[in-house]
mmCIF file of C-alpha atoms in Angstrom:
data_model
loop_
_atom_site.group_PDB
_atom_site.id
_atom_site.type_symbol
_atom_site.label_atom_id
_atom_site.label_comp_id
_atom_site.label_asym_id
_atom_site.label_seq_id
_atom_site.Cartn_x
_atom_site.Cartn_y
_atom_site.Cartn_z
ATOM 1 C CA MET A 33 -23.318 -39.870 33.999
ATOM 2 C CA ASN A 34 -22.528 -37.237 36.065
ATOM 3 C CA ALA A 35 -19.425 -36.479 34.219
ATOM 4 C CA ALA A 36 -21.444 -36.680 30.809
ATOM 5 C CA VAL A 37 -23.975 -33.945 32.150
ATOM 6 C CA SER A 38 -20.951 -31.674 32.751
ATOM 7 C CA ALA A 39 -19.989 -31.932 30.082
ATOM 8 C CA SER A 40 -22.924 -31.474 27.840
ATOM 9 C CA PRO A 41 -22.126 -27.385 27.861
ATOM 10 C CA SER A 42 -18.634 -27.388 26.964
ATOM 11 C CA ARG A 43 -19.439 -29.394 23.637
ATOM 12 C CA GLY A 44 -17.632 -27.098 21.219
ATOM 13 C CA HIS A 45 -16.833 -24.598 23.417
ATOM 14 C CA VAL A 46 -12.873 -25.103 22.215
ATOM 15 C CA SER A 47 -13.869 -24.405 18.987
ATOM 16 C CA TYR A 48 -15.916 -21.746 19.494
ATOM 17 C CA TRP A 49 -13.276 -19.836 21.249
ATOM 18 C CA VAL A 50 -10.729 -21.307 19.042
ATOM 19 C CA GLY A 51 -12.808 -19.439 15.962
ATOM 20 C CA VAL A 52 -13.474 -16.451 17.137
ATOM 21 C CA GLY A 53 -9.519 -15.809 18.374
ATOM 22 C CA LEU A 54 -8.558 -16.907 15.034
ATOM 23 C CA ALA A 55 -10.377 -13.922 13.029
ATOM 24 C CA LEU A 56 -9.796 -11.124 15.696
ATOM 25 C CA LEU A 57 -5.749 -12.726 15.616
ATOM 26 C CA GLY A 58 -5.885 -11.603 11.867
ATOM 27 C CA ILE A 59 -7.245 -8.381 13.032
ATOM 28 C CA VAL A 60 -4.519 -7.970 15.510
ATOM 29 C CA LEU A 61 -2.128 -9.066 12.835
ATOM 30 C CA MET A 62 -2.444 -6.979 10.441
ATOM 31 C CA PHE A 63 -2.208 -3.457 12.688
ATOM 32 C CA LEU A 64 0.590 -4.981 13.740
ATOM 33 C CA GLN A 65 2.030 -5.072 10.194
ATOM 34 C CA PHE A 66 1.807 -1.750 9.584
ATOM 35 C CA GLY A 67 3.037 -0.387 13.102
ATOM 36 C CA MET A 68 5.858 -2.449 11.481
ATOM 37 C CA ARG A 69 6.376 -0.585 9.034
ATOM 38 C CA ILE A 70 5.606 -3.747 6.226
ATOM 39 C CA LEU A 71 3.827 -3.361 3.112
ATOM 40 C CA VAL A 72 2.797 -6.620 1.990
ATOM 41 C CA VAL A 73 -1.269 -7.590 1.160
ATOM 42 C CA PRO A 74 -2.551 -9.419 4.507
ATOM 43 C CA TRP A 75 -4.345 -11.405 2.928
ATOM 44 C CA TYR A 76 -3.385 -13.710 6.491
ATOM 45 C CA MET A 77 -6.363 -12.168 8.051
ATOM 46 C CA PRO A 78 -9.322 -12.658 5.901
ATOM 47 C CA ALA A 79 -7.519 -16.328 6.044
ATOM 48 C CA LEU A 80 -8.272 -16.335 9.473
ATOM 49 C CA ALA A 81 -11.701 -15.124 9.376
ATOM 50 C CA SER A 82 -12.722 -18.095 7.597
ATOM 51 C CA LEU A 83 -11.170 -20.095 9.100
ATOM 52 C CA GLY A 84 -12.018 -18.898 11.763
ATOM 53 C CA ALA A 85 -16.404 -18.977 10.592
ATOM 54 C CA VAL A 86 -15.230 -23.067 10.080
ATOM 55 C CA LEU A 87 -14.042 -23.053 13.411
ATOM 56 C CA LEU A 88 -17.841 -21.720 14.647
ATOM 57 C CA LEU A 89 -19.181 -23.881 12.501
ATOM 58 C CA VAL A 90 -18.407 -27.488 14.079
ATOM 59 C CA SER A 91 -19.188 -25.648 17.498
ATOM 60 C CA VAL A 92 -22.488 -25.284 16.297
ATOM 61 C CA LEU A 93 -22.808 -27.732 14.650
ATOM 62 C CA ARG A 94 -21.249 -29.589 18.227
ATOM 63 C CA ARG A 95 -23.807 -27.918 20.174
ATOM 64 C CA MET A 96 -26.090 -25.047 18.676
ATOM 65 C CA THR A 97 -27.362 -21.959 20.999
ATOM 66 C CA ILE A 98 -28.413 -18.705 20.163
ATOM 67 C CA VAL A 99 -24.760 -16.871 21.014
ATOM 68 C CA ARG A 100 -22.994 -19.260 18.397
ATOM 69 C CA VAL A 101 -25.169 -19.096 15.510
ATOM 70 C CA ILE A 102 -25.221 -15.102 15.884
ATOM 71 C CA THR A 103 -21.491 -14.760 16.747
ATOM 72 C CA LEU A 104 -21.504 -17.666 13.287
ATOM 73 C CA VAL A 105 -23.225 -15.041 11.395
ATOM 74 C CA LEU A 106 -20.906 -11.819 12.345
ATOM 75 C CA LEU A 107 -18.188 -14.124 11.990
ATOM 76 C CA THR A 108 -18.714 -15.194 8.729
ATOM 77 C CA ALA A 109 -19.883 -11.808 6.755
ATOM 78 C CA LEU A 110 -16.267 -10.556 9.019
ATOM 79 C CA ALA A 111 -14.446 -12.691 6.569
ATOM 80 C CA GLY A 112 -16.575 -12.149 3.553
ATOM 81 C CA LEU A 113 -16.073 -8.721 4.305
ATOM 82 C CA GLU A 114 -12.398 -9.412 4.179
ATOM 83 C CA TRP A 115 -12.465 -10.964 1.060
ATOM 84 C CA PHE A 116 -14.544 -8.286 -0.289
ATOM 85 C CA PHE A 117 -11.657 -5.831 1.110
ATOM 86 C CA ILE A 118 -8.805 -6.459 -0.291
ATOM 87 C CA GLY A 119 -9.463 -8.808 -3.166
ATOM 88 C CA SER A 120 -11.706 -6.565 -4.775
ATOM 89 C CA MET A 121 -11.517 -2.570 -3.292
ATOM 90 C CA MET A 122 -7.729 -2.842 -2.597
ATOM 91 C CA LYS A 123 -6.896 -4.384 -6.314
ATOM 92 C CA LEU A 124 -6.014 -2.227 -8.624
ATOM 93 C CA PRO A 125 -5.386 -1.939 -12.605
ATOM 94 C CA ASP A 126 -2.395 -3.388 -14.763
ATOM 95 C CA TYR A 127 -0.263 0.013 -15.487
ATOM 96 C CA GLN A 128 -1.309 0.474 -18.482
ATOM 97 C CA GLY A 129 0.491 4.344 -19.622
ATOM 98 C CA PRO A 130 3.261 5.371 -21.531
ATOM 99 C CA ALA A 131 6.201 5.184 -18.816
ATOM 100 C CA ARG A 132 7.314 2.195 -20.371
ATOM 101 C CA ALA A 133 11.174 0.390 -20.274
ATOM 102 C CA GLY A 134 13.375 2.509 -22.529
ATOM 103 C CA ALA A 135 11.131 4.661 -23.185
ATOM 104 C CA ALA A 136 11.540 7.858 -22.737
ATOM 105 C CA MET A 137 9.722 9.373 -20.286
ATOM 106 C CA PRO A 138 6.531 11.608 -21.613
ATOM 107 C CA ALA A 139 6.402 15.985 -20.917
ATOM 108 C CA PHE A 140 5.072 17.646 -18.560
ATOM 109 C CA THR A 141 5.394 20.331 -16.268
ATOM 110 C CA ALA A 142 4.644 19.858 -12.108
ATOM 111 C CA THR A 143 5.980 22.271 -9.139
ATOM 112 C CA LEU A 144 8.278 21.415 -6.639
ATOM 113 C CA ALA A 145 8.114 21.874 -2.307
ATOM 114 C CA ASP A 146 9.595 25.416 -2.729
ATOM 115 C CA GLY A 147 7.440 26.249 -5.738
ATOM 116 C CA ARG A 148 10.079 25.742 -8.625
ATOM 117 C CA LYS A 149 8.618 23.991 -11.484
ATOM 118 C CA PHE A 150 9.848 20.453 -12.352
ATOM 119 C CA THR A 151 9.771 19.838 -15.941
ATOM 120 C CA ASP A 152 10.290 16.615 -18.568
ATOM 121 C CA ALA A 153 13.298 18.762 -19.026
ATOM 122 C CA ASP A 154 14.907 18.544 -15.600
ATOM 123 C CA LEU A 155 15.186 14.477 -15.790
ATOM 124 C CA ARG A 156 17.672 15.070 -18.756
ATOM 125 C CA ASP A 157 20.803 16.852 -16.686
ATOM 126 C CA GLY A 158 22.774 13.404 -15.768
ATOM 127 C CA THR A 159 20.541 12.629 -12.298
ATOM 128 C CA ARG A 160 18.589 9.009 -11.981
ATOM 129 C CA ARG A 161 15.923 9.292 -9.853
ATOM 130 C CA VAL A 162 13.087 7.142 -8.154
ATOM 131 C CA MET A 163 9.897 8.684 -9.393
ATOM 132 C CA VAL A 164 7.103 7.341 -6.978
ATOM 133 C CA PHE A 165 3.066 8.498 -7.457
ATOM 134 C CA PHE A 166 1.877 9.214 -3.302
ATOM 135 C CA ARG A 167 -1.818 8.178 -2.957
ATOM 136 C CA GLY A 168 -1.778 11.704 -0.631
ATOM 137 C CA ARG A 169 -1.330 12.498 3.343
ATOM 138 C CA TRP A 170 -4.846 11.960 4.972
ATOM 139 C CA MET B 153 3.227 8.068 4.580
ATOM 140 C CA ILE B 154 4.543 4.664 5.629
ATOM 141 C CA GLU B 155 6.474 4.304 2.163
ATOM 142 C CA LEU B 156 8.348 7.780 1.891
ATOM 143 C CA GLY B 157 9.237 6.675 6.170
ATOM 144 C CA GLU B 158 10.909 4.263 4.671
ATOM 145 C CA LEU B 159 12.717 5.852 2.429
ATOM 146 C CA GLU B 160 13.237 9.513 4.059
ATOM 147 C CA LYS B 161 14.326 6.087 6.924
ATOM 148 C CA HIS B 162 17.093 4.485 3.795
ATOM 149 C CA ARG B 163 17.479 8.379 2.539
ATOM 150 C CA GLN B 164 21.887 7.134 2.290
ATOM 151 C CA GLU B 165 21.032 4.020 0.725
ATOM 152 C CA PHE B 166 19.949 6.246 -2.436
ATOM 153 C CA GLU B 167 22.756 8.177 -2.186
ATOM 154 C CA LYS B 168 25.244 6.134 -1.734
ATOM 155 C CA ARG B 169 24.115 5.043 -5.230
ATOM 156 C CA ASP B 170 24.025 9.198 -6.728
ATOM 157 C CA VAL B 171 19.513 8.028 -7.013
ATOM 158 C CA ARG B 172 17.816 11.079 -6.457
ATOM 159 C CA VAL B 173 13.847 10.000 -5.075
ATOM 160 C CA VAL B 174 11.072 12.152 -6.044
ATOM 161 C CA VAL B 175 7.204 11.700 -5.340
ATOM 162 C CA VAL B 176 4.935 13.081 -7.305
ATOM 163 C CA SER B 177 1.331 13.499 -5.672
ATOM 164 C CA LEU B 178 -1.869 14.798 -6.782
ATOM 165 C CA GLU B 179 -2.145 17.431 -3.797
ATOM 166 C CA GLY B 180 -1.953 21.513 -3.171
ATOM 167 C CA MET B 181 0.955 22.995 -2.759
ATOM 168 C CA GLU B 182 0.204 23.477 1.277
ATOM 169 C CA ASP B 183 0.445 19.318 1.595
ATOM 170 C CA THR B 184 3.147 19.496 -0.114
ATOM 171 C CA LYS B 185 5.202 21.763 1.692
ATOM 172 C CA ALA B 186 4.114 20.149 4.659
ATOM 173 C CA THR B 187 4.808 16.757 3.198
ATOM 174 C CA GLN B 188 8.285 18.274 2.628
ATOM 175 C CA ALA B 189 8.681 19.387 5.742
ATOM 176 C CA ASP B 190 8.972 16.146 6.900
ATOM 177 C CA PHE B 191 10.757 14.342 4.713
ATOM 178 C CA PRO B 192 13.075 17.101 4.277
ATOM 179 C CA HIS B 193 15.111 14.355 2.283
ATOM 180 C CA LEU B 194 12.556 13.888 -0.533
ATOM 181 C CA THR B 195 11.882 15.425 -3.432
ATOM 182 C CA ILE B 196 8.558 16.226 -2.764
ATOM 183 C CA VAL B 197 6.076 17.360 -6.646
ATOM 184 C CA SER B 198 2.732 18.805 -6.436
ATOM 185 C CA ASP B 199 0.964 17.418 -9.217
ATOM 186 C CA GLU B 200 -2.683 19.295 -8.646
ATOM 187 C CA PRO B 201 -3.177 20.424 -12.548
ATOM 188 C CA ARG B 202 -2.765 16.749 -13.042
ATOM 189 C CA ARG B 203 0.030 17.334 -15.941
ATOM 190 C CA LEU B 204 2.193 14.841 -15.091
ATOM 191 C CA ILE B 205 -0.329 11.881 -13.298
ATOM 192 C CA ASP B 206 -2.327 12.092 -16.273
ATOM 193 C CA ALA B 207 1.462 12.252 -19.457
ATOM 194 C CA VAL B 208 1.936 9.257 -17.435
ATOM 195 C CA GLU B 209 -1.152 7.803 -16.955
ATOM 196 C CA VAL B 210 -1.198 6.656 -13.109
ATOM 197 C CA LEU B 211 -4.862 8.573 -12.260
ATOM 198 C CA HIS B 212 -6.798 6.644 -9.457
ATOM 199 C CA PRO B 213 -10.388 7.883 -10.279
ATOM 200 C CA LYS B 214 -12.642 8.057 -6.905
ATOM 201 C CA SER B 215 -10.203 6.426 -4.850
ATOM 202 C CA SER B 216 -8.983 8.546 -2.227
ATOM 203 C CA PRO B 217 -11.701 7.983 1.202
ATOM 204 C CA THR B 218 -13.555 11.014 0.319
ATOM 205 C CA GLY B 219 -14.340 9.654 -2.702
ATOM 206 C CA GLY B 220 -11.659 11.832 -4.333
ATOM 207 C CA ASP B 221 -9.406 11.382 -6.964
ATOM 208 C CA THR B 222 -5.112 9.574 -5.939
ATOM 209 C CA ALA B 223 -1.984 8.629 -7.801
ATOM 210 C CA ALA B 224 -2.426 4.962 -8.130
ATOM 211 C CA PRO B 225 0.988 3.857 -6.200
ATOM 212 C CA THR B 226 3.959 3.498 -9.291
ATOM 213 C CA THR B 227 7.617 3.530 -8.600
ATOM 214 C CA LEU B 228 9.383 4.545 -12.185
ATOM 215 C CA LEU B 229 13.173 3.896 -12.167
ATOM 216 C CA ILE B 230 14.432 7.421 -14.617
ATOM 217 C CA ASP B 231 17.646 7.470 -16.154
ATOM 218 C CA GLY B 232 19.842 10.619 -16.143
ATOM 219 C CA GLY B 233 18.000 11.227 -20.282
ATOM 220 C CA GLY B 234 14.629 10.772 -19.329
ATOM 221 C CA VAL B 235 14.804 7.425 -20.172
ATOM 222 C CA VAL B 236 12.423 5.293 -17.806
ATOM 223 C CA ARG B 237 14.275 2.094 -17.115
ATOM 224 C CA TRP B 238 11.764 0.242 -14.812
ATOM 225 C CA ALA B 239 8.311 0.242 -13.974
ATOM 226 C CA TYR B 240 6.295 -0.777 -11.280
ATOM 227 C CA ARG B 241 2.608 -1.156 -9.978
ATOM 228 C CA PRO B 242 1.476 -3.067 -6.823
ATOM 229 C CA ASP B 243 -1.895 -5.472 -7.757
ATOM 230 C CA ARG B 244 -3.126 -3.922 -4.161
ATOM 231 C CA VAL B 245 -3.224 -0.966 -2.544
ATOM 232 C CA LEU B 246 -2.016 -1.539 0.102
ATOM 233 C CA ARG B 247 0.967 -3.799 -0.749
ATOM 234 C CA ARG B 248 4.120 -1.179 -1.653
ATOM 235 C CA LEU B 249 7.985 -1.840 -2.217
ATOM 236 C CA SER B 250 10.428 -2.312 0.442
ATOM 237 C CA VAL B 251 13.690 -0.486 0.589
ATOM 238 C CA THR B 252 15.053 -3.258 0.201
ATOM 239 C CA GLU B 253 13.266 -4.394 -2.970
ATOM 240 C CA LEU B 254 13.549 -0.996 -4.193
ATOM 241 C CA LEU B 255 17.454 -1.107 -4.163
ATOM 242 C CA ALA B 256 17.052 -4.421 -6.124
ATOM 243 C CA ALA B 257 15.371 -3.159 -8.727
ATOM 244 C CA VAL B 258 17.397 -0.153 -8.477
ATOM 245 C CA ASP B 259 20.988 -1.850 -8.604
ATOM 246 C CA ALA B 260 19.738 -4.097 -11.758
ATOM 247 C CA GLU B 261 18.149 -1.829 -13.819
ATOM 248 C CA LEU B 262 20.348 2.135 -12.845
ATOM 249 C CA ARG B 263 23.079 0.935 -13.344
#
């Protein structure tokens, strides 16, 4: 009897903390990934948060407390936000422009950092180039 | 900036292949000069009037953190005659080619 009473408060305890830990792990891994300069889409982040939310649900089903329910709601919202952020907000449209394999670069004029002009004629000087379009310095 | 840092760091791999790296953005001259100072072995290009970005159709409207327009991350390989040999657009803003992937594309498409 005593053993049953003392075990009761910890029902779902492991699920709760593993769930919270997985959601936090996704965020930590994302920071580590970008800190290591690896520019891939961190799909694992919403996946881990979702798995965390499932474990939180298991925890709530085993023993419902206000704290667990609030944590479940927060973690579910976090997972949803992360899926929306990566799945929708970060999505880029497919490239439909004229710069396709085999096509000449269209005419343009731009400016080098030293103020000189840079045009499509410069691209025909025999030098091979990688042209990277960059979002900005922020 | 991570992407540019990696390109600068591995500049010798591009030099070895006799390939120049040109970086284009919508930023004005002040920012372009600052970027050039940060990455001296890349060729940084300002396209504030959007002549190149519009010509190539890589504008990504209202996509900067401040709500302004940016150039959608796109990578082109261009041969010595000004002909595009390969174009890459990631499916997500966060994704970029690694230097290894880019060099593999250079070796395959710009020989």
